[in-house]
Amino acid sequence: MRTIAEINDKILNGKATVWTIEELKAKVKKLGIKKTYEKVDVICTGTFEPMESSGAILNLGHTDPPMKIRKCWLDGVPAYAGFGAVDLYLGATALSDYGSANDYDNISSNTPEKGGSHVIESLISGKSVTIKAIGQVTDCYPRASFESSITVDMINQFYLYNPRNLYQNFIVGVNGGDRTLYTYLGPLLPRLGNAVYSSTGAMSPLLNDPNLEVIGIGSKIFLGGAQGMIVWEGTQHFPLQKRLPNDTPIGPASTLALIGDAKKMTREWVRGCYFKNYGPSLMLGVGIPFPVLNEKIIEHCAVEDEDIVAPVVDFSIPRRVRPSFGLVNYAQLKHGKIKIEGQTVRVASIASMYLGRQVAETLKKWILDGNFTLSEPVAPLPVDRTFVSQDGVI
């Protein structure tokens, strides 16, 4: 058994052995669990994929005279202003209401391809963003409106707070209907014309800690090119999902709520994107370092793509619980073709394996350079959450 304090001491003294998750898996094949455990201190995981339940908290600073913002647009995208005075939350999927300050009064000129994620990317890139705010006039906040432009250096706080990131496994989307469907996985072609998934498989962080025994609330992570933190369970956190004997879930399971200083992030790892006829989302690089405290951690991290499965879900049935064509493993998915009822179906991923590797490599370098140490969780993540749905009358 090791402790995080012991590993941090090795990191700060330049003596820690740090591997990416792919390097670890290769070592296990060669050396086995026990010998691999003896050689490594930290394992770095990473992914780069759409994470639409994301957004940014901003504090603009007070105007003179001061105002209490009740409606606000950043580059034409509405930001939530139901906080105190000049605090805002800009959701990644918020749709643009208007294209520029010149056509604010013509809401029909909206640009749906642009959303909150693109404004977040612009600010991180150092670009200027227009702001239009309408105030609730009070005795202490007499200003009624404000229009200007801001950059990241002109605001007090700018940090990502993402209520649901880093799904522990997900689904494979297909379309058994007779028309193209536009979804959060991108276009799904009719008559099983394609299949799309969103995971880096055996590289994905939470699939290597299936029971959430290594990470917890307070664990430091790589988030958008800066240091971030796990702050809570994510929304729709469902650790009670059915699992294989290796403890990996057979579908969407645990999720994380993440936070990090967007002023320190880089555009390389935080990018606005748009899914045709669906809406905007945020492509985000996230990496989690695992301290190697015992052999069980190595055993879980040794899982391979062929050992992890995901359900093939038919989006042509517009119901909460859609029919499934069964389970496929990630080795099959990464091969680029799967069989569904005897039909060969092309497969693509909207998660980037290449950039996921780069996240893990970057995190590894930070640790080897002594610029990133590990943190003890202040509390465990819950492992007993059920999944509640709504069944109101239509």
Coordinates of C-alpha atoms in Angstrom, one line a residue:
M1 CA 0.0 0.0 0.0
R2 CA 1.1 3.5 -0.8
T3 CA -0.3 6.9 0.2
I4 CA -1.0 10.0 -1.8
A5 CA 1.4 11.9 0.4
E6 CA 4.2 9.5 -0.4
I7 CA 3.5 9.8 -4.1
N8 CA 3.5 13.6 -3.9
D9 CA 6.8 13.5 -2.2
K10 CA 8.2 11.5 -5.1
I11 CA 6.7 13.9 -7.6
L12 CA 8.2 17.0 -5.9
N13 CA 11.6 15.2 -5.7
G14 CA 11.5 14.2 -9.4
K15 CA 11.4 10.5 -8.5
A16 CA 7.8 9.5 -9.5
T17 CA 7.1 7.1 -12.3
V18 CA 4.2 8.3 -14.3
W19 CA 2.6 6.5 -17.2
T20 CA -0.4 7.2 -19.5
I21 CA -3.3 4.7 -19.3
E22 CA -2.2 3.2 -22.6
E23 CA 1.4 2.7 -21.4
L24 CA 0.0 1.1 -18.3
K25 CA -2.1 -1.4 -20.2
A26 CA 0.8 -2.4 -22.4
K27 CA 3.0 -2.9 -19.3
V28 CA 0.4 -5.1 -17.6
K29 CA 0.3 -7.4 -20.7
K30 CA 4.1 -7.7 -20.5
L31 CA 4.7 -7.8 -16.7
G32 CA 1.4 -8.7 -15.1
I33 CA -0.5 -6.9 -12.3
K34 CA 2.0 -7.4 -9.4
K35 CA 5.2 -6.4 -11.2
T36 CA 3.5 -3.4 -12.9
Y37 CA 2.2 -2.2 -9.5
E38 CA 5.8 -2.2 -8.2
K39 CA 7.0 0.1 -11.0
V40 CA 4.4 2.9 -11.4
D41 CA 3.2 5.7 -9.1
V42 CA 0.7 7.6 -11.2
I43 CA -1.5 6.7 -14.2
C44 CA -2.8 9.5 -16.5
T45 CA -6.2 9.1 -18.3
G46 CA -7.7 11.5 -20.8
T47 CA -10.5 12.2 -23.2
F48 CA -11.7 15.0 -25.6
E49 CA -15.4 14.9 -26.4
P50 CA -18.6 16.9 -26.4
M51 CA -19.8 17.7 -22.9
E52 CA -22.9 19.8 -23.3
S53 CA -23.9 20.1 -19.6
S54 CA -21.1 22.7 -19.2
G55 CA -21.0 26.4 -18.7
A56 CA -19.2 29.4 -17.2
I57 CA -19.7 31.6 -14.2
L58 CA -18.7 35.2 -14.9
N59 CA -18.5 38.3 -12.6
L60 CA -18.4 41.4 -14.8
G61 CA -17.6 43.9 -12.1
H62 CA -19.9 46.9 -11.3
T63 CA -20.8 49.7 -13.7
D64 CA -21.1 53.3 -12.5
P65 CA -23.8 53.9 -11.5
P66 CA -24.2 50.2 -10.5
M67 CA -26.9 47.9 -12.0
K68 CA -28.6 44.7 -11.1
I69 CA -28.6 42.7 -14.3
R70 CA -31.8 40.8 -15.0
K71 CA -31.3 40.1 -18.7
C72 CA -27.9 39.8 -20.5
W73 CA -26.5 38.7 -23.9
L74 CA -22.9 37.9 -24.7
D75 CA -22.2 38.1 -28.4
G76 CA -26.0 37.6 -28.8
V77 CA -26.2 34.6 -26.6
P78 CA -28.4 34.9 -23.5
A79 CA -26.6 34.4 -20.1
Y80 CA -28.6 33.5 -17.0
A81 CA -28.7 36.5 -14.6
G82 CA -30.7 35.2 -11.6
F83 CA -27.9 35.9 -9.2
G84 CA -26.7 39.0 -7.4
A85 CA -26.0 42.1 -9.4
V86 CA -23.4 41.3 -12.0
D87 CA -22.9 37.5 -11.7
L88 CA -23.8 35.5 -14.8
Y89 CA -24.0 31.9 -15.9
L90 CA -23.4 31.2 -19.6
G91 CA -24.6 27.7 -20.6
A92 CA -22.7 25.9 -23.3
T93 CA -25.9 25.0 -25.2
A94 CA -27.5 28.4 -24.9
L95 CA -28.7 29.4 -28.4
S96 CA -27.9 32.8 -30.0
D97 CA -30.8 35.2 -29.9
Y98 CA -29.3 37.6 -32.4
G99 CA -26.1 37.8 -34.5
S100 CA -24.7 41.2 -33.6
A101 CA -25.5 44.4 -31.7
N102 CA -27.0 45.8 -34.9
D103 CA -29.8 43.2 -35.2
Y104 CA -30.7 42.8 -31.5
D105 CA -34.2 44.1 -32.3
N106 CA -34.7 41.5 -35.0
I107 CA -34.7 38.2 -33.1
S108 CA -35.6 36.4 -36.3
S109 CA -32.0 37.0 -37.4
N110 CA -30.6 34.6 -34.8
T111 CA -27.7 32.4 -35.7
P112 CA -28.5 28.9 -34.3
E113 CA -25.1 27.6 -35.2
K114 CA -23.6 29.8 -32.5
G115 CA -24.1 29.2 -28.8
G116 CA -22.7 29.7 -25.3
S117 CA -19.8 27.3 -26.0
H118 CA -18.6 29.5 -28.8
V119 CA -18.6 32.6 -26.6
I120 CA -16.7 30.7 -23.9
E121 CA -14.1 29.7 -26.5
S122 CA -13.9 33.3 -27.7
L123 CA -13.2 34.6 -24.2
I124 CA -10.6 31.9 -23.5
S125 CA -9.0 32.8 -26.8
G126 CA -8.6 36.4 -25.7
K127 CA -11.2 37.7 -28.2
S128 CA -13.5 40.7 -27.5
V129 CA -17.1 39.8 -26.8
T130 CA -20.1 42.2 -27.0
I131 CA -22.3 42.6 -23.9
K132 CA -25.8 43.9 -23.7
A133 CA -27.4 44.0 -20.3
I134 CA -30.8 45.2 -19.0
G135 CA -31.1 46.0 -15.3
Q136 CA -33.8 45.9 -12.7
V137 CA -33.8 49.5 -11.4
T138 CA -33.7 49.8 -7.6
D139 CA -32.5 52.5 -5.2
C140 CA -29.1 50.8 -4.8
Y141 CA -28.9 49.7 -8.5
P142 CA -30.2 52.7 -10.5
R143 CA -28.7 51.8 -13.9
A144 CA -31.2 50.5 -16.4
S145 CA -29.0 49.2 -19.2
F146 CA -25.4 48.7 -20.3
E147 CA -23.7 48.0 -23.7
S148 CA -20.0 47.4 -24.2
S149 CA -17.4 44.9 -25.2
I150 CA -15.3 42.7 -22.8
T151 CA -12.3 40.5 -22.9
V152 CA -11.2 37.9 -20.3
D153 CA -8.9 40.5 -18.7
M154 CA -11.7 42.9 -18.1
I155 CA -13.8 40.7 -15.8
N156 CA -13.2 39.5 -12.3
Q157 CA -14.1 35.8 -12.3
F158 CA -14.4 33.5 -15.3
Y159 CA -14.5 29.8 -14.4
L160 CA -16.1 26.7 -15.8
Y161 CA -18.7 25.0 -13.6
N162 CA -19.9 21.9 -15.4
P163 CA -22.8 20.1 -13.7
R164 CA -22.5 16.9 -15.8
N165 CA -19.2 15.8 -17.5
L166 CA -17.3 12.7 -18.1
Y167 CA -19.9 10.0 -18.5
Q168 CA -18.8 6.6 -17.3
N169 CA -19.7 4.9 -20.5
F170 CA -22.4 6.0 -22.9
I171 CA -24.5 4.6 -25.8
V172 CA -24.1 3.9 -29.5
G173 CA -26.7 5.7 -31.6
V174 CA -28.4 4.3 -34.7
N175 CA -31.5 5.0 -36.7
G176 CA -33.8 2.2 -37.9
G177 CA -36.3 4.7 -39.4
D178 CA -36.7 6.0 -42.9
R179 CA -35.4 9.6 -42.5
T180 CA -32.2 11.2 -41.2
L181 CA -32.3 12.1 -37.5
Y182 CA -30.3 15.0 -36.1
T183 CA -29.2 14.2 -32.6
Y184 CA -26.6 15.1 -29.9
L185 CA -24.4 12.4 -31.6
G186 CA -24.7 14.1 -34.9
P187 CA -26.8 13.0 -37.9
L188 CA -28.0 9.4 -37.8
L189 CA -28.7 8.1 -41.3
P190 CA -31.9 6.1 -42.0
R191 CA -32.1 2.3 -42.3
L192 CA -29.1 1.8 -40.1
G193 CA -26.9 3.9 -42.4
N194 CA -24.4 4.6 -39.6
A195 CA -23.6 4.3 -35.9
V196 CA -22.1 7.0 -33.7
Y197 CA -20.6 6.7 -30.2
S198 CA -19.0 9.2 -27.8
S199 CA -16.2 7.7 -25.7
T200 CA -12.5 6.9 -25.8
G201 CA -13.3 3.4 -24.5
A202 CA -10.6 1.9 -22.4
M203 CA -8.8 5.3 -22.3
S204 CA -11.8 7.0 -20.8
P205 CA -11.1 8.1 -17.2
L206 CA -14.1 6.6 -15.2
L207 CA -14.0 3.3 -17.0
N208 CA -10.6 2.8 -15.3
D209 CA -12.1 3.5 -11.9
P210 CA -15.4 1.7 -12.2
N211 CA -16.3 1.8 -8.6
L212 CA -15.1 5.4 -7.9
E213 CA -12.6 4.1 -5.3
V214 CA -9.7 6.3 -6.4
I215 CA -11.2 9.6 -7.2
G216 CA -13.6 11.7 -5.1
I217 CA -14.8 15.2 -4.3
G218 CA -11.7 17.4 -4.2
S219 CA -9.6 15.3 -6.6
K220 CA -7.5 17.5 -8.8
I221 CA -7.8 17.0 -12.6
F222 CA -6.8 18.4 -16.0
L223 CA -9.7 20.5 -17.2
G224 CA -9.5 22.5 -20.5
G225 CA -5.7 22.9 -20.3
A226 CA -5.7 24.0 -16.7
Q227 CA -5.9 22.4 -13.3
G228 CA -9.5 21.8 -12.2
M229 CA -11.3 19.8 -9.6
I230 CA -14.1 17.3 -9.0
V231 CA -16.6 19.2 -6.9
W232 CA -19.6 16.8 -6.7
E233 CA -21.4 14.0 -8.4
G234 CA -22.6 15.0 -11.8
T235 CA -26.3 15.3 -12.7
Q236 CA -27.9 12.0 -13.8
H237 CA -25.2 10.2 -11.8
F238 CA -26.2 6.6 -11.9
P239 CA -23.6 4.3 -10.3
L240 CA -26.2 1.5 -9.9
Q241 CA -26.2 0.8 -13.7
K242 CA -25.9 -2.9 -14.5
R243 CA -22.3 -4.0 -14.7
L244 CA -20.1 -6.7 -16.1
P245 CA -18.0 -9.0 -13.9
N246 CA -15.0 -6.6 -14.4
D247 CA -17.2 -3.9 -12.8
T248 CA -17.5 -1.7 -15.9
P249 CA -21.1 -0.5 -16.6
I250 CA -23.1 -1.7 -19.7
G251 CA -24.4 1.8 -20.4
P252 CA -24.4 5.4 -19.0
A253 CA -23.5 5.3 -15.3
S254 CA -21.5 7.7 -13.1
T255 CA -20.9 11.4 -14.0
L256 CA -18.9 14.2 -12.4
A257 CA -19.4 17.9 -11.7
L258 CA -16.2 19.8 -12.5
I259 CA -14.8 23.2 -11.9
G260 CA -11.8 25.1 -13.1
D261 CA -10.4 28.6 -13.8
A262 CA -11.2 29.4 -17.4
K263 CA -8.7 32.3 -17.3
K264 CA -6.0 29.7 -17.3
M265 CA -7.5 27.4 -19.9
T266 CA -6.5 27.3 -23.6
R267 CA -8.5 27.1 -26.8
E268 CA -6.7 23.9 -27.7
W269 CA -8.8 22.1 -25.1
V270 CA -12.0 24.1 -25.0
R271 CA -13.9 24.5 -28.3
G272 CA -17.4 25.4 -29.2
C273 CA -19.1 23.1 -31.7
Y274 CA -22.4 22.7 -33.4
F275 CA -24.5 19.6 -34.3
K276 CA -26.6 20.3 -37.3
N277 CA -30.3 20.8 -36.6
Y278 CA -29.6 19.9 -32.9
G279 CA -27.6 22.7 -31.4
P280 CA -24.3 23.8 -29.8
S281 CA -22.1 21.8 -27.5
L282 CA -18.7 22.1 -25.9
M283 CA -15.7 20.0 -26.9
L284 CA -13.6 19.6 -23.7
G285 CA -10.4 18.0 -22.8
V286 CA -10.5 16.3 -19.4
G287 CA -7.8 14.1 -17.7
I288 CA -7.7 12.4 -14.4
P289 CA -4.5 11.2 -12.7
F290 CA -4.9 8.0 -10.6
P291 CA -2.5 7.5 -7.7
V292 CA -1.4 3.8 -7.7
L293 CA -2.2 3.0 -4.1
N294 CA -2.7 -0.7 -4.4
E295 CA -2.8 -3.6 -6.9
K296 CA -6.5 -3.4 -7.4
I297 CA -6.1 0.0 -9.1
I298 CA -3.8 -1.7 -11.6
E299 CA -6.3 -4.5 -12.1
H300 CA -9.1 -2.1 -13.0
C301 CA -6.9 0.1 -15.2
A302 CA -5.8 -3.0 -17.2
V303 CA -9.3 -3.3 -18.8
E304 CA -9.2 -3.4 -22.6
D305 CA -11.6 -2.2 -25.3
E306 CA -12.9 -5.7 -25.8
D307 CA -13.8 -6.0 -22.1
I308 CA -16.1 -2.9 -22.2
V309 CA -19.5 -2.8 -23.9
A310 CA -22.1 -0.2 -24.8
P311 CA -25.8 -0.5 -25.9
V312 CA -26.8 0.1 -29.5
V313 CA -29.8 2.4 -29.2
D314 CA -32.4 3.1 -32.0
F315 CA -33.2 6.8 -32.0
S316 CA -36.1 6.3 -34.5
I317 CA -38.4 5.5 -31.6
P318 CA -39.0 8.9 -29.9
R319 CA -39.4 7.6 -26.3
R320 CA -37.4 7.9 -23.1
V321 CA -36.6 4.2 -23.2
R322 CA -35.6 3.4 -26.8
P323 CA -35.2 -0.1 -28.2
S324 CA -31.8 -1.6 -28.3
F325 CA -30.0 -3.8 -30.8
G326 CA -27.9 -5.3 -28.0
L327 CA -24.4 -4.7 -26.8
V328 CA -21.1 -4.2 -28.7
N329 CA -17.6 -3.8 -27.3
Y330 CA -15.3 -0.9 -27.9
A331 CA -12.8 -3.0 -29.9
Q332 CA -15.6 -3.6 -32.4
L333 CA -16.6 0.1 -32.4
K334 CA -13.0 1.3 -32.9
H335 CA -12.7 -1.2 -35.8
G336 CA -15.1 1.1 -37.7
K337 CA -17.8 -1.4 -38.5
I338 CA -20.4 -3.4 -36.5
K339 CA -23.0 -6.0 -37.4
I340 CA -26.7 -5.2 -36.6
E341 CA -29.1 -7.9 -37.5
G342 CA -26.8 -9.2 -40.2
Q343 CA -26.2 -5.7 -41.7
T344 CA -22.8 -4.2 -41.7
V345 CA -23.0 -0.6 -40.3
R346 CA -20.2 2.0 -40.4
V347 CA -19.2 3.4 -37.1
A348 CA -17.7 6.8 -36.1
S349 CA -16.8 8.4 -32.8
I350 CA -17.4 12.1 -31.8
A351 CA -14.7 11.6 -29.1
S352 CA -11.2 12.1 -30.3
M353 CA -8.8 9.3 -29.5
Y354 CA -5.8 11.4 -30.7
L355 CA -6.6 14.4 -28.5
G356 CA -7.6 12.1 -25.6
R357 CA -4.0 10.7 -25.8
Q358 CA -2.6 14.3 -25.9
V359 CA -4.6 15.2 -22.7
A360 CA -3.0 12.2 -20.9
E361 CA 0.4 13.0 -22.2
T362 CA 0.1 16.6 -21.2
L363 CA -1.0 15.7 -17.7
K364 CA 1.9 13.2 -17.5
K365 CA 4.4 16.0 -18.3
W366 CA 2.9 18.3 -15.7
I367 CA 3.4 15.7 -13.1
L368 CA 6.9 14.7 -14.2
D369 CA 7.9 18.4 -14.2
G370 CA 6.6 18.8 -10.6
N371 CA 3.9 21.2 -11.7
F372 CA 0.9 19.0 -10.7
T373 CA 0.6 17.1 -7.5
L374 CA -2.3 14.8 -6.4
S375 CA -4.9 15.7 -3.9
E376 CA -6.7 13.6 -1.2
P377 CA -10.5 13.6 -1.8
V378 CA -12.4 15.3 1.0
A379 CA -15.4 13.0 0.5
P380 CA -16.2 10.0 -1.6
L381 CA -18.5 10.1 -4.6
P382 CA -21.9 8.4 -3.9
V383 CA -22.3 4.9 -5.2
D384 CA -25.9 4.3 -4.4
R385 CA -27.8 6.9 -6.5
T386 CA -30.9 5.7 -8.3
F387 CA -32.2 7.3 -11.5
V388 CA -35.5 9.2 -11.3
S389 CA -37.6 10.0 -14.4
Q390 CA -40.7 12.2 -14.9
D391 CA -44.0 10.7 -16.0
G392 CA -46.4 13.7 -16.2
V393 CA -49.6 13.5 -18.2
I394 CA -49.3 14.8 -21.8

